[in-house]
Short mmCIF file of C-alpha atoms and ligand atoms in Angstrom, two decimals:
data_model
loop_
_atom_site.label_atom_id
_atom_site.label_comp_id
_atom_site.label_asym_id
_atom_site.label_seq_id
_atom_site.Cartn_x
_atom_site.Cartn_y
_atom_site.Cartn_z
CA MET A 22 -213.79 -6.09 154.09
CA TRP A 23 -211.47 -5.57 157.00
CA ASN A 24 -212.46 -7.96 159.95
CA PRO A 25 -210.32 -7.13 163.42
CA ILE A 26 -210.59 -10.96 164.43
CA ASP A 27 -208.84 -12.16 160.85
CA ALA A 28 -206.62 -9.41 161.13
CA LEU A 29 -205.59 -10.64 164.48
CA LEU A 30 -205.77 -14.28 163.50
CA GLY A 31 -203.64 -13.20 160.28
CA LEU A 32 -200.75 -12.58 162.53
CA PHE A 33 -200.64 -16.33 163.48
CA SER A 34 -201.61 -17.49 159.83
CA LEU A 35 -199.67 -19.29 157.71
CA ASP A 36 -199.40 -19.41 154.05
CA ILE A 37 -199.23 -22.40 152.19
CA GLY A 38 -198.88 -24.71 149.31
CA ILE A 39 -200.69 -27.91 149.05
CA ASP A 40 -199.94 -30.60 146.15
CA LEU A 41 -203.06 -33.23 146.10
CA GLY A 42 -200.96 -35.66 144.17
CA THR A 43 -202.45 -38.72 142.92
CA ALA A 44 -199.59 -40.74 144.84
CA ASN A 45 -198.75 -38.05 147.38
CA THR A 46 -199.86 -35.47 149.44
CA LEU A 47 -197.42 -32.66 150.30
CA VAL A 48 -197.69 -29.25 152.18
CA PHE A 49 -194.97 -26.32 151.87
CA VAL A 50 -195.35 -23.81 154.68
CA ARG A 51 -193.57 -20.69 153.82
CA GLY A 52 -190.81 -20.09 156.04
CA LYS A 53 -190.53 -23.49 157.05
CA GLY A 54 -190.47 -25.65 153.97
CA ILE A 55 -192.30 -28.91 153.22
CA VAL A 56 -193.99 -29.96 156.63
CA ILE A 57 -195.81 -32.99 155.55
CA ASN A 58 -195.28 -35.55 152.75
CA GLU A 59 -197.27 -38.73 152.97
CA PRO A 60 -199.13 -40.86 150.72
CA SER A 61 -202.75 -40.00 149.12
CA TRP A 62 -204.32 -42.47 151.13
CA VAL A 63 -207.67 -42.84 152.74
CA ALA A 64 -209.03 -45.80 154.61
CA ILE A 65 -212.69 -45.95 155.22
CA GLU A 66 -215.19 -48.18 156.70
CA LYS A 67 -217.51 -49.37 154.14
CA ASN A 68 -221.01 -49.40 155.48
CA SER A 69 -220.69 -46.10 157.60
CA LYS A 70 -218.32 -44.59 155.16
CA ARG A 71 -216.33 -43.36 158.21
CA VAL A 72 -212.69 -42.16 157.67
CA LEU A 73 -210.57 -44.43 159.66
CA ALA A 74 -207.21 -43.41 158.56
CA ILE A 75 -205.57 -40.74 156.23
CA GLY A 76 -202.01 -40.76 154.74
CA ALA A 77 -199.18 -42.99 155.60
CA GLU A 78 -201.35 -44.81 158.46
CA ALA A 79 -203.89 -45.46 155.70
CA LYS A 80 -201.13 -47.09 153.17
CA GLU A 81 -199.94 -49.35 155.77
CA MET A 82 -203.27 -50.57 155.79
CA VAL A 83 -203.35 -51.25 151.79
CA GLY A 84 -203.42 -55.09 151.20
CA ARG A 85 -204.30 -55.76 154.96
CA THR A 86 -207.67 -54.57 155.55
CA PRO A 87 -209.96 -56.63 156.77
CA ALA A 88 -213.39 -57.01 154.98
CA GLY A 89 -215.38 -54.03 155.79
CA ILE A 90 -212.69 -51.42 155.64
CA VAL A 91 -211.19 -50.22 152.25
CA ALA A 92 -208.10 -48.16 151.63
CA ILE A 93 -208.64 -45.95 148.53
CA ARG A 94 -206.70 -43.15 146.76
CA PRO A 95 -209.58 -40.54 145.94
CA LEU A 96 -207.32 -39.01 143.16
CA ARG A 97 -205.76 -41.83 141.58
CA ASP A 98 -206.48 -41.39 137.72
CA GLY A 99 -205.82 -37.61 138.39
CA VAL A 100 -209.71 -36.88 138.32
CA ILE A 101 -211.17 -36.40 142.07
CA SER A 102 -213.45 -39.86 142.19
CA GLU A 103 -214.38 -39.30 145.77
CA PHE A 104 -215.46 -35.82 146.89
CA GLU A 105 -216.10 -36.48 150.56
CA VAL A 106 -213.19 -38.29 151.02
CA THR A 107 -210.58 -35.87 149.34
CA GLN A 108 -211.96 -33.12 151.06
CA ALA A 109 -211.51 -35.15 154.19
CA MET A 110 -207.92 -35.65 153.27
CA LEU A 111 -207.49 -32.02 152.62
CA ASP A 112 -209.05 -30.97 155.91
CA TYR A 113 -206.76 -33.19 157.75
CA PHE A 114 -203.48 -32.33 156.09
CA ILE A 115 -204.03 -28.57 156.72
CA LYS A 116 -205.21 -29.18 160.43
CA LYS A 117 -202.27 -31.47 160.94
CA ALA A 118 -199.80 -28.79 159.59
CA HIS A 119 -200.94 -26.46 161.77
CA GLU A 120 -200.84 -28.82 164.78
CA ASP A 121 -197.23 -29.71 164.00
CA LEU A 122 -196.15 -26.20 164.17
CA PHE A 123 -198.09 -25.52 167.11
CA VAL A 124 -200.66 -22.73 165.93
CA PRO A 125 -203.90 -23.05 167.42
CA PHE A 126 -206.65 -21.76 165.02
CA PRO A 127 -205.81 -22.57 161.41
CA ARG A 128 -206.51 -19.46 159.25
CA PRO A 129 -204.00 -19.93 156.44
CA ARG A 130 -203.80 -18.55 152.94
CA VAL A 131 -203.66 -21.54 150.70
CA VAL A 132 -202.64 -22.46 147.51
CA VAL A 133 -203.91 -25.70 146.07
CA GLY A 134 -202.19 -27.83 143.13
CA ILE A 135 -204.89 -29.50 141.28
CA PRO A 136 -204.52 -32.08 138.38
CA SER A 137 -205.13 -30.12 135.08
CA GLY A 138 -207.97 -32.32 133.85
CA VAL A 139 -210.34 -31.65 136.86
CA THR A 140 -213.51 -30.00 136.28
CA GLU A 141 -215.26 -26.84 137.48
CA VAL A 142 -217.53 -29.33 140.12
CA GLU A 143 -213.90 -30.79 141.51
CA LYS A 144 -212.11 -27.29 141.35
CA ARG A 145 -215.36 -26.21 143.82
CA ALA A 146 -214.87 -29.25 145.76
CA VAL A 147 -211.30 -28.64 146.42
CA TYR A 148 -211.45 -24.79 146.96
CA ASP A 149 -214.83 -25.43 149.33
CA ALA A 150 -212.86 -28.27 151.19
CA ALA A 151 -210.18 -25.62 151.75
CA LEU A 152 -212.52 -22.91 153.11
CA ALA A 153 -213.84 -25.60 155.39
CA ALA A 154 -210.57 -26.56 156.74
CA GLY A 155 -210.32 -22.68 158.17
CA ALA A 156 -208.67 -21.27 155.28
CA ARG A 157 -209.03 -17.31 155.10
CA ALA A 158 -208.10 -17.62 151.59
CA ALA A 159 -207.98 -20.09 149.16
CA PHE A 160 -206.57 -20.48 145.47
CA LEU A 161 -206.13 -23.23 143.00
CA ILE A 162 -203.20 -23.82 140.52
CA GLU A 163 -202.81 -26.33 137.71
CA GLU A 164 -200.18 -28.62 138.56
CA PRO A 165 -197.78 -28.44 135.56
CA MET A 166 -197.83 -24.53 136.71
CA ALA A 167 -197.01 -25.11 140.18
CA ALA A 168 -194.36 -27.52 138.91
CA ALA A 169 -192.68 -24.98 136.66
CA ILE A 170 -192.92 -22.58 139.40
CA GLY A 171 -191.50 -24.77 141.91
CA ALA A 172 -188.69 -26.22 139.10
CA GLY A 173 -187.38 -22.15 139.19
CA LEU A 174 -188.45 -21.84 135.36
CA PRO A 175 -189.09 -18.33 133.74
CA ILE A 176 -192.64 -18.70 133.04
CA MET A 177 -193.54 -15.20 133.09
CA GLU A 178 -191.09 -14.39 130.30
CA SER A 179 -192.12 -14.49 126.70
CA ARG A 180 -189.23 -17.37 126.33
CA GLY A 181 -190.76 -20.46 126.41
CA SER A 182 -190.28 -23.41 128.90
CA MET A 183 -191.47 -26.83 129.40
CA VAL A 184 -192.56 -28.88 132.09
CA VAL A 185 -193.46 -32.89 132.05
CA ASP A 186 -194.53 -33.88 135.41
CA ILE A 187 -194.65 -37.45 135.78
CA GLY A 188 -196.53 -38.47 139.32
CA GLY A 189 -198.34 -41.86 140.29
CA GLY A 190 -201.58 -41.58 138.40
CA THR A 191 -201.04 -38.62 135.77
CA THR A 192 -198.10 -37.48 133.46
CA GLU A 193 -198.82 -33.79 132.56
CA VAL A 194 -196.66 -32.02 129.85
CA ALA A 195 -196.91 -28.11 129.68
CA VAL A 196 -195.24 -25.48 127.70
CA PHE A 197 -195.53 -22.08 128.88
CA SER A 198 -194.73 -18.66 127.76
CA LEU A 199 -196.02 -15.27 129.71
CA GLY A 200 -197.50 -16.87 132.63
CA GLY A 201 -199.77 -19.04 130.52
CA ILE A 202 -199.90 -22.38 129.29
CA VAL A 203 -199.64 -22.55 125.69
CA VAL A 204 -199.73 -26.16 124.89
CA SER A 205 -200.72 -28.82 127.10
CA ARG A 206 -201.42 -32.70 127.66
CA SER A 207 -202.17 -35.17 130.35
CA ILE A 208 -202.45 -38.67 130.37
CA ARG A 209 -203.07 -41.46 132.80
CA VAL A 210 -200.08 -43.16 132.21
CA ALA A 211 -197.19 -42.46 134.75
CA GLY A 212 -195.50 -44.13 137.66
CA ASP A 213 -198.70 -46.59 138.94
CA GLU A 214 -198.84 -47.89 135.15
CA MET A 215 -195.10 -48.71 135.13
CA ASP A 216 -195.65 -50.75 138.57
CA GLU A 217 -198.50 -52.64 136.80
CA ASP A 218 -196.25 -53.11 133.66
CA ILE A 219 -193.73 -54.66 135.92
CA ILE A 220 -196.31 -56.82 137.57
CA GLN A 221 -197.94 -58.21 134.31
CA TYR A 222 -194.04 -58.83 132.86
CA VAL A 223 -193.03 -61.11 135.91
CA ARG A 224 -196.35 -62.82 135.67
CA GLN A 225 -196.45 -63.77 132.03
CA LYS A 226 -192.37 -64.49 132.30
CA TYR A 227 -192.15 -66.51 135.16
CA ASN A 228 -195.64 -67.30 136.45
CA LEU A 229 -194.89 -65.17 139.55
CA LEU A 230 -197.37 -62.91 141.25
CA ILE A 231 -196.11 -59.61 143.06
CA GLY A 232 -198.21 -57.08 144.42
CA GLU A 233 -198.20 -53.26 143.90
CA ARG A 234 -195.68 -52.66 146.52
CA MET A 235 -193.19 -54.81 145.33
CA ALA A 236 -193.65 -53.67 142.22
CA GLU A 237 -192.60 -50.30 142.92
CA ARG A 238 -189.80 -50.87 144.87
CA VAL A 239 -188.33 -52.94 141.92
CA LYS A 240 -189.08 -49.80 139.65
CA ILE A 241 -187.16 -47.65 141.98
CA ALA A 242 -184.15 -49.84 142.64
CA ILE A 243 -183.33 -51.29 139.46
CA GLY A 244 -186.15 -49.47 136.68
CA SER A 245 -184.71 -47.70 133.83
CA ALA A 246 -185.47 -46.15 130.69
CA TYR A 247 -182.07 -46.19 129.40
CA PRO A 248 -178.99 -48.77 129.57
CA LEU A 249 -177.23 -48.37 132.91
CA PRO A 250 -173.68 -47.95 133.27
CA GLU A 251 -173.71 -51.18 135.35
CA GLU A 252 -176.84 -53.72 134.97
CA LYS A 253 -178.19 -55.13 138.06
CA THR A 254 -180.44 -57.74 139.70
CA MET A 255 -182.90 -57.77 142.23
CA LEU A 256 -184.89 -61.03 143.94
CA LEU A 257 -188.54 -60.83 143.79
CA ARG A 258 -190.97 -62.66 145.76
CA GLY A 259 -194.23 -63.60 145.54
CA ARG A 260 -196.49 -66.46 144.51
CA ASN A 261 -196.16 -68.56 141.84
CA VAL A 262 -199.79 -68.58 139.86
CA VAL A 263 -198.98 -72.29 138.72
CA THR A 264 -198.25 -73.94 141.88
CA GLY A 265 -199.96 -71.46 144.21
CA LEU A 266 -196.84 -71.48 146.36
CA PRO A 267 -194.49 -68.72 147.59
CA ASP A 268 -191.92 -68.54 144.98
CA ALA A 269 -188.55 -66.09 144.33
CA VAL A 270 -187.26 -65.03 141.08
CA GLU A 271 -184.15 -62.86 140.35
CA VAL A 272 -184.80 -60.42 137.48
CA SER A 273 -182.39 -58.04 135.79
CA SER A 274 -182.77 -54.28 135.13
CA ILE A 275 -182.56 -55.38 131.35
CA GLU A 276 -185.53 -57.06 131.97
CA ILE A 277 -187.23 -54.30 133.90
CA ARG A 278 -186.61 -52.00 131.27
CA GLU A 279 -188.03 -53.89 128.68
CA ALA A 280 -191.21 -54.49 131.31
CA LEU A 281 -191.55 -50.11 131.22
CA SER A 282 -190.86 -50.03 127.80
CA GLY A 283 -194.42 -49.56 127.06
CA SER A 284 -195.41 -46.99 129.32
CA VAL A 285 -192.14 -45.09 129.22
CA GLY A 286 -192.65 -45.02 124.94
CA ILE A 287 -196.55 -43.41 125.66
CA ILE A 288 -194.66 -40.98 127.79
CA LEU A 289 -192.20 -40.24 125.40
CA ASP A 290 -194.49 -40.01 122.42
CA VAL A 291 -196.98 -37.45 124.45
CA ILE A 292 -193.84 -35.28 125.24
CA LYS A 293 -193.15 -35.43 121.13
CA GLU A 294 -197.04 -34.64 120.52
CA THR A 295 -196.87 -31.71 122.71
CA LEU A 296 -193.74 -30.77 120.92
CA ASP A 297 -195.41 -30.76 117.62
CA SER A 298 -198.07 -28.64 118.41
CA THR A 299 -195.95 -25.83 119.83
CA PRO A 300 -195.21 -23.00 117.96
CA PRO A 301 -191.65 -22.82 115.84
CA GLU A 302 -190.76 -19.78 118.12
CA LEU A 303 -191.07 -21.26 121.45
CA ILE A 304 -189.65 -24.60 120.27
CA ALA A 305 -186.32 -22.44 119.26
CA ASP A 306 -186.60 -21.46 122.87
CA LEU A 307 -187.01 -25.05 124.04
CA MET A 308 -183.82 -25.97 122.21
CA GLU A 309 -182.11 -23.70 124.78
CA THR A 310 -184.09 -23.98 127.86
CA GLY A 311 -184.50 -27.62 127.50
CA ILE A 312 -187.21 -29.96 128.65
CA CYS A 313 -187.51 -29.98 132.54
CA LEU A 314 -188.86 -33.21 134.24
CA ALA A 315 -190.70 -33.16 137.72
CA GLY A 316 -192.49 -35.40 140.05
CA GLY A 317 -191.69 -38.76 141.43
CA GLY A 318 -191.72 -40.70 138.12
CA SER A 319 -189.13 -38.37 136.68
CA LEU A 320 -186.67 -40.04 138.75
CA LEU A 321 -186.29 -43.12 136.86
CA LYS A 322 -182.95 -43.77 135.99
CA GLY A 323 -182.12 -42.71 132.43
CA LEU A 324 -185.15 -41.27 131.79
CA ALA A 325 -183.49 -37.41 131.07
CA GLN A 326 -181.05 -38.88 128.71
CA ARG A 327 -183.50 -41.02 127.30
CA VAL A 328 -185.90 -37.94 126.67
CA SER A 329 -182.86 -36.12 125.36
CA GLU A 330 -182.32 -38.41 122.69
CA GLU A 331 -185.67 -38.88 121.36
CA THR A 332 -186.26 -35.16 121.42
CA ASN A 333 -183.04 -34.06 120.36
CA MET A 334 -183.21 -31.29 123.35
CA PRO A 335 -181.67 -31.13 126.60
CA ALA A 336 -183.48 -32.68 129.35
CA TRP A 337 -182.94 -32.54 133.09
CA VAL A 338 -184.72 -33.41 136.14
CA ALA A 339 -185.75 -30.42 138.11
CA PRO A 340 -183.48 -30.49 141.80
CA ASP A 341 -185.69 -32.12 144.35
CA SER A 342 -188.48 -32.93 141.54
CA MET A 343 -191.05 -34.61 143.86
CA THR A 344 -191.65 -31.40 146.06
CA CYS A 345 -191.60 -29.16 142.73
CA VAL A 346 -195.55 -28.72 142.99
CA ALA A 347 -195.78 -28.07 146.78
CA ARG A 348 -193.01 -25.44 146.90
CA GLY A 349 -194.33 -23.89 143.44
CA ALA A 350 -197.78 -23.66 144.87
CA GLY A 351 -196.38 -21.68 147.94
CA LYS A 352 -194.24 -19.39 146.19
CA VAL A 353 -197.13 -18.17 144.45
CA LEU A 354 -198.17 -16.74 147.59
CA GLU A 355 -195.23 -14.87 148.32
CA GLU A 356 -195.39 -13.08 144.90
CA LEU A 357 -199.13 -13.04 144.76
CA ASP A 358 -199.34 -9.60 142.77
CA ILE A 359 -196.95 -10.96 140.11
CA LEU A 360 -198.27 -14.59 140.09
CA GLN A 361 -202.12 -13.69 140.45
CA GLN A 362 -202.56 -14.65 136.55
CA VAL A 363 -201.35 -18.08 136.83
CA LEU A 364 -203.96 -18.77 139.38
CA THR A 365 -207.67 -20.66 138.60
CA THR A 366 -210.57 -20.56 140.49
CA PRO A 367 -213.54 -22.40 140.23
CA ASP A 368 -216.04 -20.51 138.00
CA ARG A 369 -218.99 -19.28 140.25
CA ARG A 370 -218.09 -16.81 142.75
CA GLY A 371 -216.13 -14.05 140.43
CA SER A 372 -213.49 -13.35 138.82
CA SER A 373 -210.09 -15.27 138.76
CA ALA A 374 -207.90 -15.76 142.24
CA SER A 375 -209.98 -13.23 144.34
CA PRO A 376 -209.82 -14.34 148.03
CA VAL A 377 -213.38 -14.95 149.96
P1 ADP B 429 -198.31 -37.80 142.08
O1 ADP B 429 -197.89 -36.25 141.90
O2 ADP B 429 -199.25 -38.13 141.31
O3 ADP B 429 -198.53 -37.76 143.89
P2 ADP B 429 -195.36 -38.29 142.83
O4 ADP B 429 -194.56 -37.06 141.63
O5 ADP B 429 -195.57 -37.79 144.29
O6 ADP B 429 -196.89 -38.33 142.15
O7 ADP B 429 -194.90 -39.49 142.19
C1 ADP B 429 -194.90 -40.41 142.66
C2 ADP B 429 -194.91 -41.79 141.61
O8 ADP B 429 -193.11 -41.68 141.46
C3 ADP B 429 -194.85 -43.07 141.96
O9 ADP B 429 -195.43 -43.84 141.08
C4 ADP B 429 -193.64 -43.76 142.08
O10 ADP B 429 -193.40 -44.93 142.33
C5 ADP B 429 -192.44 -42.87 141.45
N1 ADP B 429 -191.21 -42.55 142.13
C6 ADP B 429 -190.79 -42.29 143.12
N2 ADP B 429 -189.49 -42.27 143.40
C7 ADP B 429 -189.01 -43.17 142.05
C8 ADP B 429 -187.93 -43.64 141.34
N3 ADP B 429 -186.81 -43.29 142.34
N4 ADP B 429 -187.82 -44.08 140.44
C9 ADP B 429 -189.02 -44.17 139.61
N5 ADP B 429 -189.94 -43.65 140.05
C10 ADP B 429 -190.02 -43.43 141.31
MG1 MG B 430 -197.83 -34.38 141.30
#
């Protein structure tokens, strides 16, 4: 129903796409680009459950929190383990985007990218949270779909296309045709698991205990899935588990590649398995269009080359691969009439994608 107040506020309202990632939350505002890119972390006071900090500020506290405060990632495994916290996070990021752009009353249209494994109840929670944060209309989209749109794949065509979105907590693989997902897989092996692999490896080989953030730094600096043109080394600092004292060890990119081989192997397997379940006509298309890699994990050196070699298909990393989902979600609002069908809505409350 037409509402004069909404119409007036609509003049100042934003169209925003949100990537509620397991590792990072991004907010894309139409006409402005990515305005927020912060870790999906929330710091909470244990007893009162009061939210103390969200985003970058909360991540800073990780590993340094005094007793009584916990820093958590509510979406870590690609499922929403903490409803209220996820809602607080969404609310915070929507309001912050408006504040940063000096828009006084948030009445945006919002598309939120959600992991494809989430339940109806979880969808509902995100949807309600967006409305509670002031959204005039809220829509949900599965992340691989948003990633594909953000990467510019021709998902509405009959020609098949494929995305592998490697995030922090989950890797999602999907094959698209005619605006729908034909085959998809989601596994809980992605960037975090790679960090864990590195921690285990240096612990076993060198008795050196390193933290998650150090492991991530090593992965980004010298991690790879394919031999590098020039192999590198890096100094790791941590604690020797035998002596209990601070220690440092130099590791090579060859060793780190070996450490990562388990996780990388699992990701390659899930890609092959998805291809295995893909109808032959679409496989023929994919041999031309190739496999598009998205998400932060796709930036692992040599991954595209490795995927290509193992699948016998072209593989490429989407330009600006970490922002694909947020940009894709935002793009849906620009072409809502065409892209309506790619959205998903929680079950109760009527047909797909109708704004409330
Ligand atoms: P999510 O969508 O789950 O929030 P992102 O797409 O933001 O995840 O990706 C985060 C993951 O990408 C983290 O595990 C991070 O360590 C990893 N990552 C970021 N940059 C690189 C890089 N250059 N090489 C390897 N991994 C990377
Ligand atoms: Mg993601």
